[in-house]
């Protein structure tokens, strides 16, 4: 089992090394065969591990491979923690990752840098698996930075485009701000508990008898700091701005990294730290509030976006907000459940949009789409499955997870849970609205595509549509593992994850839902279905009946302008943060610190050395006898030194 | 009455100093070489004197090694001097200042 | 007996000083020879019979022969120059002062007691016992050094080993 587990991340690493080092000289077929075989076997191993884990019937397994860093008290092992949570994450990452690898063959076939793309993708798989399997915070951070690096590399994949390389830089820099919080949190954890291993930290919390903190105790501070890291990686307010720009990368990257896996790292990390958060109500409140506000805020921006991928990007931000809302009401398993279903349907949406974009020869503006159902039937129907899932229409996967979150935020008596519930419900309406808008504008109604282009439109190759179909099936049935309470069917998913939360202080709160009547839960469900229906209906009336096109939306004036420009958040950040830093850098750091102090020191040394060497070089006059004299003098000096110091 | 070893140590000191002066003052390469031999001899003498003083034979073994070293040095060094003379037509060290700068 | 040794000691110093003042190379070489022979006598007096013999054979014999051959090959009777500037004088006088100070310090700082001297300590048997047991490795290493020296001097002695320019001229 130990060896089996290490091969799950190692295989993509091998793929990365092969493709990264020799990829240039490999034929294209060999490149994707290497990439797909490694991730495929990795997925198979994950499945085998999963069944083995089930058969072992243990709560968690820790495998230490070697001691990575040891300095005094500080010990960081290279070790893996296998428990239901990491198991779910590994399955999602390898499974969705594998599908997207397959999809990429078709999508990237005509792109330059084919081997580079697959090498990065494999490296990403490796880092992500390290992230989810790590058994301590530092190793998790290694994976965390690794995926950040891959994200940067892949956003800037078309590096010759300035917007792409700028977007990559933006993602990297914004993530740094979050990482700052994460690292400080990590240090605080070590400082407080003298260890960074997950299980040791959590059992230490239990052993020291930390209760629920009323005010701002150390756990609350740790929680807030770690959450700052999560806002960076998982694109929450205020650090979400990089994610929409990240759509400059190739679409499979958007699907894999910026929808299904990497951006959920923050959710994973907070769920992993549930022992800390469940004792820190203030931190939880911040998580939930930021999450629910983000869910609504990003959803509203999604309404008027014209770029098909940007709509999906804001939708991702919004759905991540949902996950954080779930965490904020202690519904950790619901958050992970939504993470999983979201991985399915959001990957599907991105891949479907990729299929559209490829068919239209890299056209992303929805103004130039419409009526594509005829030409892209498989893409259309699979995307419908995903749309219904994300909007929360019953029996589709998203319905169960989203409903679970809304019900938990309605019923769990933590601070501010009703605010979260109301924000979440409104966001659900808007989600349905923008998703149906996207579908109607893209696939239905009259086509706005010129005739000559239309004739070139064709369905994507089998390797791509096959993946879409698989994901569509998952998006449809994936939700049945987590049935809501009123159906009286056991919630398999939650029961499976149960051992992860053994360090929580008061199981009572998590199960407070059981105190509420099933009738209430049914009511919440009905409300959310109704809300989704209203959203869909509005979209139907506006975009299908009245045939409003993105261009006509501009008539809305001020509101449209405000939302289309994303509430001018980028501009505000630019004004408040970037410009002052630029001013400070130019006028203080560059002109004063750099030029006079640093350069002064450096040049001073140079002048000093020059002066000294001019003096010393006079000794080197070419006369052997003078050299001998100096040698004799030096030798005597050394002898004197020895005598004075050693002979007493 | 045996002469004390200190006498020989002073003697070796005097010889060594003369050798060093010679190296510094003389300009002919061969002569400088001879003075180096003189310095080595002086050192050998001090080795022997200390060996005598301490009643141990090791000092003589060091002298043996130094002699071998000196022989090798002379063989190689004189070969080099021949080469320099052939190329520069001079043995004056102040004229052979190719090491300047 | 002791008088003889004092004479030889003074002789060696006189020969050395003579080396400094002689103007002809051949005279310098002969003074060095005398100095070495005197020192060999002192060696023998200090129970270093074997080393004294070696001194005669290796130094006074072969090394001096080498010097003389080189001198005759070059310019045996040519006058050689001195350089005595006041700066140089102060320089080496101070150096010699330093060395003297150093040695005086060592000698006065070291133990005054002389070991009970037993000539059997210095017998050739005792010497070879040590030389071929604990000093065996340095002994072998030094033999390799001789080999390298021989090869090196043969290489330097080759006729056509000259400057690049002259090489071209010869060719």
CSV table of C-alpha atoms in Angstrom, one decimal, chain A residues 319 322 338 345 349 384-394 396-399 402 406 427-437 439 528-533 535-536:
chain,number,residue,atom,x,y,z
A,319,UNK,CA,-19.4,28.2,-6.8
A,322,UNK,CA,-20.7,28.3,-2.1
A,338,UNK,CA,-20.0,20.3,-3.7
A,345,UNK,CA,-19.9,19.8,-14.0
A,349,UNK,CA,-18.8,23.2,-18.9
A,384,UNK,CA,-27.1,21.0,-20.9
A,385,UNK,CA,-26.5,18.3,-18.3
A,386,UNK,CA,-23.9,20.4,-16.7
A,387,UNK,CA,-26.0,23.5,-16.8
A,388,UNK,CA,-28.9,21.8,-15.1
A,389,UNK,CA,-26.5,20.4,-12.5
A,390,UNK,CA,-25.0,23.8,-11.7
A,391,UNK,CA,-28.4,25.5,-11.6
A,392,UNK,CA,-29.6,23.0,-9.0
A,393,UNK,CA,-32.3,21.2,-11.0
A,394,UNK,CA,-33.3,18.0,-9.3
A,396,UNK,CA,-28.6,16.4,-11.4
A,397,UNK,CA,-25.4,16.3,-9.2
A,398,UNK,CA,-25.3,20.0,-8.4
A,399,UNK,CA,-28.8,19.9,-7.0
A,402,UNK,CA,-26.0,22.9,-3.4
A,406,UNK,CA,-28.3,25.8,1.6
A,427,UNK,CA,-26.9,33.6,-5.9
A,428,UNK,CA,-28.6,30.4,-6.9
A,429,UNK,CA,-31.2,32.4,-8.8
A,430,UNK,CA,-28.5,34.4,-10.6
A,431,UNK,CA,-26.6,31.2,-11.3
A,432,UNK,CA,-29.5,29.7,-13.1
A,433,UNK,CA,-30.0,33.0,-14.9
A,434,UNK,CA,-26.5,33.4,-16.3
A,435,UNK,CA,-26.1,29.7,-17.1
A,436,UNK,CA,-29.3,29.5,-19.1
A,437,UNK,CA,-28.3,32.8,-20.8
A,439,UNK,CA,-26.7,28.1,-23.2
A,528,UNK,CA,-34.1,26.4,-4.0
A,529,UNK,CA,-35.7,24.5,-6.9
A,530,UNK,CA,-38.2,27.4,-7.3
A,531,UNK,CA,-35.5,30.0,-7.3
A,532,UNK,CA,-33.5,28.0,-9.9
A,533,UNK,CA,-36.7,27.7,-12.0
A,535,UNK,CA,-33.8,32.2,-12.9
A,536,UNK,CA,-34.1,29.8,-15.8
